[in-house]
Coordinates of C-alpha atoms in Angstrom, one line a residue:
Chain V
M1 CA 0.0 0.0 0.0
Q2 CA 2.7 2.4 1.0
R3 CA 4.8 1.5 -1.9
L4 CA 1.9 2.0 -4.2
S5 CA 1.2 5.6 -3.1
T6 CA 4.8 6.5 -3.4
K7 CA 4.7 5.3 -6.9
L8 CA 1.6 7.3 -7.6
I9 CA 3.3 10.4 -6.3
L10 CA 6.3 9.7 -8.5
L11 CA 4.1 9.2 -11.5
L12 CA 2.2 12.4 -10.8
A13 CA 5.4 14.3 -10.4
L14 CA 6.6 12.9 -13.8
C15 CA 3.3 14.1 -15.4
F16 CA 3.9 17.6 -14.2
A17 CA 7.6 17.6 -15.0
G18 CA 7.0 19.0 -18.4
V19 CA 5.3 22.2 -17.1
T20 CA 7.1 22.9 -13.8
P21 CA 10.3 24.9 -13.6
A22 CA 13.5 23.1 -13.5
S23 CA 14.1 23.6 -9.8
A24 CA 10.8 22.0 -8.8
Q25 CA 11.6 18.9 -10.8
Q26 CA 14.3 17.9 -8.5
N27 CA 12.1 18.5 -5.5
P28 CA 9.0 16.4 -5.3
P29 CA 6.1 17.9 -3.3
A30 CA 6.8 17.8 0.4
N31 CA 4.3 16.3 2.8
A32 CA 2.9 18.1 5.8
E33 CA 4.8 16.1 8.3
L34 CA 8.1 16.8 6.6
L35 CA 7.3 20.5 6.6
K36 CA 6.4 20.5 10.3
R37 CA 9.7 18.7 11.1
G38 CA 11.6 21.3 9.0
E39 CA 9.9 24.1 10.8
Y40 CA 10.8 22.6 14.1
L41 CA 14.4 22.1 13.1
A42 CA 14.6 25.7 11.7
R43 CA 13.5 26.8 15.2
A44 CA 16.2 24.7 16.8
G45 CA 18.7 26.4 14.4
D46 CA 17.3 29.8 15.2
C47 CA 17.5 30.8 11.5
I48 CA 14.7 33.4 12.1
A49 CA 16.8 35.4 14.6
C50 CA 19.4 36.3 12.0
H51 CA 17.5 36.0 8.8
T52 CA 14.7 38.4 9.8
A53 CA 15.3 42.1 10.2
R54 CA 13.4 44.1 12.8
E55 CA 9.9 44.6 11.5
G56 CA 11.1 43.0 8.3
K57 CA 9.5 40.1 6.5
T58 CA 10.1 36.7 7.9
F59 CA 13.3 35.0 6.5
A60 CA 13.8 37.9 4.0
G61 CA 17.1 38.8 5.6
G62 CA 18.6 42.3 5.8
L63 CA 19.5 42.2 9.5
P64 CA 22.7 44.0 10.2
M65 CA 25.3 42.0 12.1
K66 CA 28.0 44.1 13.5
T67 CA 31.5 42.5 13.7
P68 CA 34.9 44.0 14.5
F69 CA 35.5 44.0 10.7
G70 CA 32.4 45.8 9.6
T71 CA 28.7 45.0 9.1
L72 CA 27.4 41.9 7.5
Y73 CA 23.8 41.8 6.2
T74 CA 22.0 38.5 6.4
S75 CA 20.5 37.0 3.2
N76 CA 17.0 36.5 1.9
I77 CA 16.3 32.7 2.4
T78 CA 12.7 32.8 1.2
P79 CA 11.9 30.8 -2.0
D80 CA 11.8 33.9 -4.2
P81 CA 13.7 32.8 -7.4
Q82 CA 15.5 36.1 -8.1
T83 CA 16.3 37.5 -4.7
G84 CA 16.0 34.5 -2.4
I85 CA 17.0 30.8 -2.7
G86 CA 14.1 29.7 -4.9
T87 CA 16.3 28.1 -7.5
W88 CA 18.5 26.2 -5.1
T89 CA 18.4 22.5 -5.0
S90 CA 18.4 20.4 -1.8
D91 CA 22.0 19.4 -2.7
Q92 CA 23.1 23.1 -3.0
F93 CA 21.3 23.8 0.3
Y94 CA 23.0 21.0 2.1
R95 CA 26.4 22.1 0.7
M96 CA 25.8 25.6 2.2
M97 CA 24.8 24.1 5.6
H98 CA 27.5 21.4 5.6
D99 CA 30.4 23.1 3.9
G100 CA 29.7 26.8 3.9
R101 CA 29.7 27.2 0.2
F102 CA 27.4 29.0 -2.3
P103 CA 26.1 27.0 -5.3
D104 CA 28.9 28.5 -7.4
G105 CA 31.5 27.3 -4.9
G106 CA 32.1 30.7 -3.3
L107 CA 32.9 30.9 0.4
V108 CA 30.4 31.9 3.0
Y109 CA 31.3 34.1 5.9
P110 CA 31.4 32.2 9.2
A111 CA 28.8 34.6 10.7
M112 CA 26.5 32.1 9.1
P113 CA 27.2 29.4 11.6
F114 CA 28.0 26.6 9.2
G115 CA 30.9 25.7 11.5
S116 CA 28.2 24.2 13.7
Y117 CA 25.6 23.4 11.1
T118 CA 28.1 21.1 9.4
K119 CA 27.1 18.5 12.1
V120 CA 23.5 18.5 10.9
T121 CA 22.4 15.3 9.1
R122 CA 21.4 15.3 5.5
E123 CA 18.0 14.2 6.4
D124 CA 17.5 17.2 8.8
S125 CA 19.0 19.6 6.2
D126 CA 16.5 18.3 3.6
A127 CA 13.6 18.9 6.1
I128 CA 14.7 22.5 6.7
Y129 CA 15.1 23.0 3.0
A130 CA 11.5 21.7 2.4
F131 CA 10.2 24.0 5.0
L132 CA 12.0 27.0 3.7
R133 CA 10.5 26.3 0.2
S134 CA 7.0 26.4 1.7
V135 CA 7.3 29.9 3.3
P136 CA 5.9 32.9 1.4
P137 CA 8.5 34.1 -1.1
V138 CA 9.6 37.7 -0.6
K139 CA 11.2 39.8 -3.3
Q140 CA 14.0 41.7 -1.5
V141 CA 17.5 42.1 -2.9
N142 CA 20.3 41.3 -0.4
K143 CA 22.1 44.3 1.0
P144 CA 25.8 44.2 0.2
H145 CA 28.1 43.7 3.2
E146 CA 30.0 46.7 4.5
L147 CA 33.3 45.1 5.5
T148 CA 36.6 46.9 5.8
F149 CA 39.7 46.0 3.8
P150 CA 41.0 43.2 3.7
F151 CA 37.9 41.4 5.2
N152 CA 35.8 42.4 2.2
N153 CA 37.8 39.8 0.2
R154 CA 36.1 36.5 0.5
S155 CA 39.2 34.5 -0.3
L156 CA 40.4 35.4 3.2
I157 CA 37.8 33.0 4.5
I158 CA 40.1 30.2 3.3
G159 CA 42.5 31.0 6.1
W160 CA 39.7 31.0 8.7
R161 CA 38.5 27.7 7.4
T162 CA 42.0 26.1 7.6
L163 CA 42.2 27.1 11.2
F164 CA 38.8 26.7 12.6
F165 CA 36.5 24.7 10.3
N166 CA 36.1 21.0 10.7
E167 CA 33.6 19.7 8.2
G168 CA 31.7 16.6 9.2
E169 CA 28.3 15.3 10.4
F170 CA 27.8 14.6 14.1
K171 CA 29.1 11.2 15.1
P172 CA 27.3 9.7 18.0
D173 CA 29.4 8.5 21.0
P174 CA 28.4 4.8 21.4
T175 CA 29.5 4.8 25.1
K176 CA 26.9 7.4 25.9
S177 CA 23.0 7.2 26.1
A178 CA 20.8 8.0 23.2
E179 CA 19.5 11.0 25.2
W180 CA 23.1 12.4 25.7
N181 CA 23.8 12.0 22.0
R182 CA 20.6 13.8 21.0
G183 CA 21.6 16.6 23.3
A184 CA 25.1 16.8 21.9
Y185 CA 23.7 16.8 18.4
L186 CA 21.5 19.8 19.1
V187 CA 23.9 21.8 21.2
E188 CA 26.9 21.3 18.9
G189 CA 25.0 21.3 15.7
L190 CA 21.7 23.2 15.0
G191 CA 21.8 25.1 18.3
H192 CA 25.2 26.6 17.4
C193 CA 25.7 27.4 21.1
G194 CA 29.4 27.4 20.6
M195 CA 29.2 30.5 18.4
C196 CA 28.8 32.5 21.6
H197 CA 30.0 30.1 24.3
T198 CA 33.5 29.7 22.9
A199 CA 36.2 32.4 23.1
I200 CA 36.3 34.4 19.9
N201 CA 39.9 35.0 18.8
A202 CA 41.3 37.9 16.8
L203 CA 40.3 36.3 13.5
G204 CA 36.7 36.0 14.5
G205 CA 36.8 32.2 14.8
S206 CA 35.7 30.0 17.7
S207 CA 38.3 27.4 18.2
E208 CA 37.4 23.8 18.4
S209 CA 40.0 23.0 21.2
Q210 CA 38.3 25.6 23.4
A211 CA 34.8 24.6 22.5
F212 CA 32.2 25.8 25.0
E213 CA 34.9 27.4 27.2
G214 CA 33.1 30.8 27.1
G215 CA 34.1 34.2 26.0
L216 CA 33.3 37.9 25.5
I217 CA 31.0 38.4 22.5
P218 CA 32.7 41.1 20.4
M219 CA 30.7 44.2 19.7
Q220 CA 27.9 43.2 22.1
Y221 CA 29.9 43.4 25.4
W222 CA 28.2 40.4 27.0
Y223 CA 30.2 37.5 28.4
A224 CA 28.9 34.0 27.4
P225 CA 30.1 31.8 30.3
S226 CA 31.9 28.6 29.8
L227 CA 29.6 25.6 29.7
T228 CA 32.4 23.2 30.4
S229 CA 33.4 24.5 33.8
N230 CA 31.8 24.8 37.2
K231 CA 33.7 28.0 37.7
E232 CA 31.6 29.8 35.2
A233 CA 28.2 28.4 34.2
G234 CA 28.4 25.9 36.9
L235 CA 25.8 23.7 35.4
G236 CA 27.3 20.6 37.1
D237 CA 25.6 21.7 40.3
W238 CA 22.2 22.3 38.7
S239 CA 19.5 19.7 38.6
I240 CA 18.3 18.6 35.2
Q241 CA 14.9 20.2 35.9
E242 CA 16.6 23.6 36.7
I243 CA 18.5 23.5 33.4
V244 CA 15.3 22.5 31.6
D245 CA 13.4 25.4 33.1
Y246 CA 16.2 27.9 32.4
L247 CA 16.4 26.9 28.7
R248 CA 12.7 26.6 28.0
T249 CA 11.0 29.3 30.1
G250 CA 13.9 31.7 30.6
V251 CA 13.7 31.6 34.4
S252 CA 14.7 29.0 36.9
A253 CA 15.4 28.5 40.6
R254 CA 19.1 29.2 39.9
G255 CA 19.0 32.2 37.6
A256 CA 17.3 33.9 34.7
V257 CA 18.5 34.4 31.1
Y258 CA 19.4 37.9 30.0
G259 CA 21.2 39.7 27.2
P260 CA 21.9 37.7 24.0
M261 CA 20.8 34.5 25.8
A262 CA 17.3 36.0 26.1
E263 CA 17.1 36.1 22.3
V264 CA 18.1 32.4 22.0
V265 CA 15.3 31.4 24.4
Y266 CA 12.8 33.7 22.9
N267 CA 13.3 32.8 19.3
S268 CA 14.4 29.2 19.5
L269 CA 14.6 27.2 22.7
Q270 CA 11.1 27.9 24.0
Y271 CA 9.7 26.1 20.9
L272 CA 11.6 22.8 21.5
N273 CA 9.8 19.8 22.9
D274 CA 10.3 18.2 26.3
E275 CA 12.5 15.4 25.1
D276 CA 14.9 17.6 23.2
I277 CA 15.3 20.2 26.0
R278 CA 15.9 17.4 28.5
A279 CA 18.4 15.9 26.2
M280 CA 20.2 19.2 25.9
A281 CA 20.1 19.5 29.7
V282 CA 21.6 16.1 30.2
Y283 CA 24.4 16.8 27.8
L284 CA 25.1 20.2 29.3
K285 CA 25.2 18.9 32.8
G286 CA 27.6 16.2 31.7
L287 CA 29.9 18.8 30.0
A288 CA 30.3 20.6 33.3
Q289 CA 31.1 17.6 35.4
G290 CA 34.5 17.0 36.7
S291 CA 35.7 20.5 37.4
S292 CA 35.1 22.0 40.8
P293 CA 34.6 25.7 41.7
D294 CA 37.6 27.8 42.6
K295 CA 38.7 28.1 46.2
P296 CA 37.6 31.3 47.8
P297 CA 40.2 34.1 47.5
P298 CA 41.9 34.8 50.9
A299 CA 39.6 37.1 52.8
I300 CA 41.9 39.9 53.9
P301 CA 40.1 43.0 52.7
S302 CA 42.2 46.1 52.2
A303 CA 41.0 49.4 53.6
E304 CA 39.7 50.6 50.3
S305 CA 37.8 47.5 49.5
S306 CA 36.1 47.4 52.8
L307 CA 35.0 51.0 52.2
L308 CA 33.7 49.9 48.8
L309 CA 31.9 47.1 50.5
S310 CA 30.1 49.2 53.1
L311 CA 29.0 51.6 50.4
G312 CA 27.9 48.6 48.3
K313 CA 25.8 47.2 51.1
Q314 CA 24.1 50.5 51.7
I315 CA 23.1 50.7 48.0
Y316 CA 22.1 47.0 47.9
D317 CA 19.8 47.4 50.9
R318 CA 18.2 50.5 49.5
D319 CA 17.9 49.5 45.8
C320 CA 18.1 45.8 45.4
A321 CA 17.1 43.9 48.5
S322 CA 13.3 44.4 47.9
C323 CA 13.6 42.0 45.0
H324 CA 16.8 40.0 45.6
G325 CA 16.4 39.7 49.3
A326 CA 18.5 41.0 52.2
T327 CA 20.7 37.9 52.0
G328 CA 20.7 37.5 48.2
L329 CA 18.2 34.6 48.2
G330 CA 15.9 36.3 45.7
M331 CA 12.4 35.0 45.1
P332 CA 13.0 32.4 42.5
P333 CA 12.0 31.9 39.8
H334 CA 10.8 35.5 39.3
Y335 CA 13.6 37.3 41.1
P336 CA 16.8 35.3 40.7
P337 CA 19.0 34.6 43.7
L338 CA 22.3 36.3 43.8
A339 CA 23.8 34.3 46.6
G340 CA 25.6 31.3 45.1
N341 CA 24.7 32.4 41.5
Q342 CA 27.7 31.5 39.4
S343 CA 26.6 33.9 36.7
I344 CA 27.8 36.9 38.8
Q345 CA 31.0 35.5 40.2
M346 CA 32.9 34.7 37.0
A347 CA 36.3 36.2 36.4
S348 CA 34.6 38.5 33.9
A349 CA 32.3 41.0 35.8
V350 CA 30.8 42.3 32.5
N351 CA 27.4 40.7 32.9
A352 CA 26.8 41.7 36.5
I353 CA 27.8 45.3 35.7
R354 CA 25.6 45.4 32.7
M355 CA 22.6 44.0 34.6
V356 CA 22.9 46.8 37.1
L357 CA 23.3 49.5 34.4
N358 CA 20.7 48.2 32.0
G359 CA 18.3 46.1 34.0
G360 CA 16.2 43.8 31.9
Y361 CA 13.3 41.4 31.5
P362 CA 13.7 37.7 30.9
P363 CA 12.0 36.8 27.6
G364 CA 8.2 36.3 27.6
T365 CA 7.8 32.6 26.8
A366 CA 4.9 30.2 26.7
G367 CA 6.1 28.9 30.1
N368 CA 6.6 32.4 31.6
P369 CA 4.4 34.8 29.5
M370 CA 4.6 37.7 31.9
P371 CA 8.2 37.8 33.3
Y372 CA 9.1 40.1 36.1
G373 CA 11.7 42.8 35.3
M374 CA 14.6 44.6 36.8
P375 CA 14.9 48.4 36.4
P376 CA 18.0 50.0 34.9
F377 CA 20.2 51.9 37.3
A378 CA 22.5 53.7 34.8
Q379 CA 20.7 56.9 35.2
R380 CA 20.5 56.7 39.0
L381 CA 23.9 55.3 40.2
S382 CA 27.4 56.9 39.6
D383 CA 30.3 54.7 38.4
D384 CA 31.6 54.5 42.0
E385 CA 28.2 53.3 43.2
V386 CA 27.8 50.7 40.4
A387 CA 31.3 49.4 41.2
A388 CA 30.5 49.3 44.9
V389 CA 27.2 47.4 44.6
V390 CA 28.6 44.9 42.1
T391 CA 31.6 44.3 44.3
Y392 CA 29.2 43.7 47.2
I393 CA 27.1 41.1 45.4
R394 CA 30.2 39.4 44.0
T395 CA 31.8 39.0 47.4
S396 CA 28.9 38.6 49.9
W397 CA 27.0 35.6 51.1
G398 CA 29.8 33.2 50.2
N399 CA 30.2 34.5 46.7
R400 CA 33.8 34.4 45.5
G401 CA 34.0 37.0 42.7
A402 CA 36.7 39.7 42.6
P403 CA 36.0 43.4 43.2
V404 CA 35.3 45.6 40.3
S405 CA 36.5 49.2 39.7
A406 CA 34.6 52.3 38.7
R407 CA 36.6 52.4 35.5
Q408 CA 35.2 49.0 34.5
A409 CA 31.7 50.3 35.2
N410 CA 32.3 53.4 33.2
E411 CA 33.5 51.5 30.2
L412 CA 30.4 49.5 30.0
R413 CA 28.2 52.5 30.5
T414 CA 29.2 53.5 27.0
A415 CA 28.8 50.0 25.6
T416 CA 26.1 50.4 23.0
L417 CA 22.6 49.1 23.8
K418 CA 21.3 47.6 20.6
Chain L
M1 CA 5.7 47.2 36.7
L2 CA 8.4 47.9 39.2
A3 CA 10.9 48.0 36.4
C4 CA 9.1 51.0 34.9
A5 CA 8.6 52.9 38.2
S6 CA 12.0 54.4 38.5
C7 CA 11.5 56.5 35.4
H8 CA 7.7 56.8 35.1
G9 CA 6.7 56.9 38.8
A10 CA 4.9 54.2 40.8
Q11 CA 1.5 55.3 39.4
G12 CA 2.8 56.2 35.9
E13 CA 2.6 59.9 37.0
G14 CA 6.0 60.8 35.7
T15 CA 9.1 61.8 37.7
S16 CA 10.9 65.0 38.3
D17 CA 13.1 64.3 35.3
V18 CA 11.4 66.5 32.7
Y19 CA 12.2 64.1 29.9
F20 CA 10.4 61.1 31.4
P21 CA 6.7 61.2 30.4
R22 CA 3.6 60.6 32.3
L23 CA 1.9 57.3 31.3
A24 CA -1.2 57.2 33.5
G25 CA -4.6 57.7 32.0
K26 CA -3.5 57.8 28.3
P27 CA -5.6 55.8 26.0
A28 CA -4.6 52.1 26.2
G29 CA -4.5 51.8 22.5
Y30 CA -2.0 54.6 22.3
L31 CA 0.2 53.2 25.1
Y32 CA 0.2 49.8 23.4
N33 CA 1.2 51.3 20.1
Q34 CA 4.1 53.0 21.8
L35 CA 5.3 49.8 23.6
V36 CA 5.2 47.9 20.3
A37 CA 7.1 50.7 18.6
F38 CA 9.8 50.7 21.2
R39 CA 10.1 46.9 21.1
D40 CA 10.4 46.8 17.4
G41 CA 12.8 49.8 17.3
R42 CA 10.5 52.1 15.4
R43 CA 10.5 54.6 18.3
K44 CA 14.0 54.9 19.7
Y45 CA 15.1 55.3 23.3
P46 CA 17.8 52.7 23.9
P47 CA 17.0 51.9 27.6
M48 CA 13.3 51.1 26.7
N49 CA 14.1 49.4 23.4
Y50 CA 16.4 47.1 25.4
L51 CA 13.9 46.4 28.2
L52 CA 11.0 45.5 25.9
E53 CA 12.9 43.6 23.2
F54 CA 11.7 40.1 24.1
L55 CA 8.2 40.7 25.4
P56 CA 5.2 39.4 23.6
D57 CA 2.2 41.5 22.4
D58 CA -0.1 40.1 25.1
Y59 CA 2.1 41.3 27.9
L60 CA 2.6 44.7 26.3
K61 CA -1.2 45.0 26.1
K62 CA -1.5 44.2 29.8
M63 CA 1.1 46.9 30.7
A64 CA -0.8 49.4 28.5
D65 CA -4.1 48.6 30.1
Y66 CA -2.6 48.9 33.5
F67 CA -1.1 52.4 33.0
A68 CA -4.2 53.5 31.1
S69 CA -6.4 52.6 34.1
L70 CA -4.4 54.7 36.7
R71 CA -5.5 58.3 37.6
P72 CA -2.8 59.9 39.8
P73 CA -3.1 63.7 40.1
F74 CA -1.7 65.8 37.3
P75 CA 1.4 67.8 38.0
E76 CA 1.2 71.6 38.5
P77 CA 1.2 73.3 35.2
A78 CA 4.5 74.8 34.2
I79 CA 5.0 78.6 34.7
P80 CA 5.8 79.8 31.3
T81 CA 9.4 81.1 30.7
V82 CA 8.5 82.6 27.3
S83 CA 6.9 85.9 26.3
D84 CA 3.1 86.3 26.0
A85 CA 3.5 86.8 22.3
I86 CA 5.1 83.3 22.0
L87 CA 2.4 81.8 24.2
A88 CA -0.3 83.4 22.0
R89 CA 1.4 82.0 18.9
G90 CA 1.3 78.6 20.5
E91 CA -2.3 78.8 21.4
S92 CA -3.2 79.9 17.9
I93 CA -1.4 76.9 16.3
V94 CA -2.9 74.3 18.6
K95 CA -6.5 75.7 18.3
N96 CA -6.6 77.0 14.7
G97 CA -3.5 75.7 12.9
D98 CA -2.0 77.8 10.2
A99 CA -4.0 77.5 7.0
Q100 CA -1.5 79.4 4.9
R101 CA 1.3 76.9 5.7
G102 CA -1.1 73.9 5.7
I103 CA -0.7 73.2 9.4
P104 CA -3.9 71.6 10.7
P105 CA -5.2 72.6 14.2
C106 CA -3.8 70.1 16.8
A107 CA -7.3 70.2 18.4
S108 CA -8.8 68.6 15.3
C109 CA -7.3 65.3 16.3
H110 CA -6.3 65.8 20.0
G111 CA -9.6 67.3 21.0
P112 CA -10.8 70.8 21.7
S113 CA -9.6 70.5 25.3
F114 CA -6.6 68.4 24.3
G115 CA -7.9 65.3 26.1
G116 CA -7.2 62.9 23.3
M117 CA -9.5 60.5 21.4
E118 CA -10.1 56.8 21.7
P119 CA -8.4 54.5 20.9
A120 CA -5.0 55.8 20.0
I121 CA -4.7 59.6 20.1
P122 CA -3.1 60.8 23.4
G123 CA -4.0 63.9 25.3
L124 CA -1.5 66.7 25.3
L125 CA -1.8 68.0 28.8
G126 CA 0.3 67.1 31.8
L127 CA 3.4 66.9 29.5
R128 CA 6.5 69.0 30.1
A129 CA 7.7 71.4 27.4
S130 CA 11.0 69.7 26.9
Y131 CA 9.3 66.4 26.3
I132 CA 6.8 67.8 23.8
S133 CA 9.6 69.5 21.8
A134 CA 11.7 66.3 21.9
Q135 CA 8.8 64.3 20.5
L136 CA 8.1 66.7 17.7
G137 CA 11.8 66.8 17.0
G138 CA 11.8 62.9 17.0
W139 CA 9.2 62.9 14.2
R140 CA 11.1 65.5 12.2
Y141 CA 14.4 63.6 12.5
G142 CA 13.0 60.1 12.1
T143 CA 13.8 58.7 15.6
R144 CA 10.1 58.4 16.3
T145 CA 7.7 56.9 13.8
A146 CA 4.1 55.7 14.1
A147 CA 2.1 53.4 11.9
A148 CA 1.8 54.6 8.3
P149 CA 0.4 56.9 7.2
D150 CA 2.3 58.7 10.0
C151 CA 0.2 61.9 10.3
M152 CA 2.3 63.3 13.2
Q153 CA 5.4 63.1 10.9
I154 CA 3.6 65.3 8.4
V155 CA 2.4 67.7 11.1
A156 CA 5.7 67.9 12.8
S157 CA 7.6 68.6 9.6
L158 CA 5.4 71.6 8.8
L159 CA 6.5 73.2 12.1
T160 CA 9.5 75.5 12.4
E161 CA 11.7 75.4 15.5
D162 CA 9.9 78.5 16.8
D163 CA 6.5 76.9 16.3
V164 CA 7.6 73.9 18.3
K165 CA 8.9 76.1 21.1
A166 CA 5.6 78.1 21.1
V167 CA 3.4 75.0 21.0
A168 CA 5.3 73.2 23.8
A169 CA 5.3 76.3 26.0
Y170 CA 1.6 76.8 25.6
L171 CA 0.5 73.2 26.1
S172 CA 2.7 72.7 29.2
S173 CA 1.3 75.8 30.8
R174 CA -2.3 74.6 30.6
P175 CA -3.9 73.3 33.8
A176 CA -5.0 69.7 34.1
P177 CA -8.3 68.9 32.3
A178 CA -11.4 69.1 34.4
D179 CA -12.7 66.0 32.8
P180 CA -9.9 63.5 32.0
S181 CA -12.0 61.3 29.6
F182 CA -11.2 60.9 25.9
A183 CA -13.4 61.9 23.0
P184 CA -15.1 58.9 21.6
Q185 CA -13.6 57.2 18.5
G186 CA -14.5 59.0 15.3
S187 CA -15.9 62.1 17.0
L188 CA -13.2 64.5 15.8
P189 CA -12.6 65.7 12.3
M190 CA -9.0 64.4 11.7
P191 CA -7.9 66.4 8.7
L192 CA -5.3 63.8 7.9
A193 CA -5.4 60.0 8.0
C194 CA -3.4 58.4 10.8
G195 CA -2.3 54.8 10.6
S196 CA -2.6 54.3 14.3
E197 CA -6.2 55.7 14.6
P198 CA -8.9 53.9 12.7
R199 CA -11.5 56.4 11.4

């Protein structure tokens, strides 16, 4: 029966072959289930976040991506034949995802995360392809990139590829569970988590040997913590449920997402199903196992730092304790705890300083549609006060962060808000 | 709404910072349009653009309804710092417009007593002069845009710097409206079409 209907479809396709354009010939009509799977996988890959401009048409591209080398504009990936990818075959699409090459063999800038997508299976790539062919075509010519010399020369990408690009589909680890492997596939592949959570070097590459070790995201001035170490993200100490909550709803008993991570949850992770989020959590928890937090620094406060601390405590009690609690316990999940929160004790104090300056809301998600927010303090606290209160939360209640200076606070004050 | 209170006041009444506007009692549809515009970057003020970036429509609607429902007292009207002649010029523009230069009366959309109109035209009282001129400037320089056709962009670009100063001084010197309710939808002439206000 099944074979029969497949044959029928083939026959039908052959009948129409004479009248349909060449591109459609190679791509038999997709079924609803395939389209749904493709849509889901496109969510997991967060294609929409980059390929849709603010208030722009979905998948029509044009979003500016600032890099230290200039601005890149994302491409139109709707099926419009002239300005989108309407004439691409599934082979050409797979080549782009897997090998970072245009149909004519030209090299793609790694801002398109093919370095991660290379792990995606051919089957999944085909599903995403089928889905993208089903979205409304938009006629919108791609904006040319504005890169400085010599980065405007695509042949330079060869150097980057030699250093940082390892082509190859995901290979399951037979010694690990199916769940772990599913998580690894999503995190390393479609999720392209390493794009932010790995130190970016001067060439704009994330290096494989330091995968998931964390780093400052250039131009955005947010620090993506290491996912491999308990000194930073510290997921080794979280329960699976806490990681699941964090990734899917944006809030958890241990902390809330903010900055660029809020975008990831808002556009991508909140749409993933229970099994996939759990699998990611299992994999992430495993990554962080085996390293233990740093020993507390010797507690011999200098005269200055104790002054800083008493000013910090004053500000904390006045401006922060109403939500985060007098002893930093917060009111989870809505007001995250600060005591024992790894996210504010990392060597890099960038995130804690920016939270105080800019405030923020976790993303509104299906699991947490009306998140509680934190007010910005940039307009109310001086650089000294910001430094004092951040030093206070980094070093109180057993927290082991280092003090921060007014200069650090000042530098981030001028960091651009998008 | 605690995250908003530090700039807009606990009741949305505004704060002593002359640039932070009152929210309370404005039409909910108007407030909602502003929140969406900030979230999507059409109206620019980086701290608010940032706060609202990942909040869904439903939540923004609830925020708008909340502030629209509050009725804290209005601030004392500003004591004008400009000459009577300038105030009179401001009054004349807002009430009668300037037919020669094609400027429609502000009252034709914002209401004869400037209370606003349901669902999306705000009242113009209780705002500070510097806020009003900043908004009119925003439309002229493109940092504030409303749904197309953006009638306020047309109105603002017809005004000179001096007009803006006069209008802002006059409006901010008016006492609070005796009756803080809005004109019903469709009850005012509206000489231009506005994308945000269905006719």
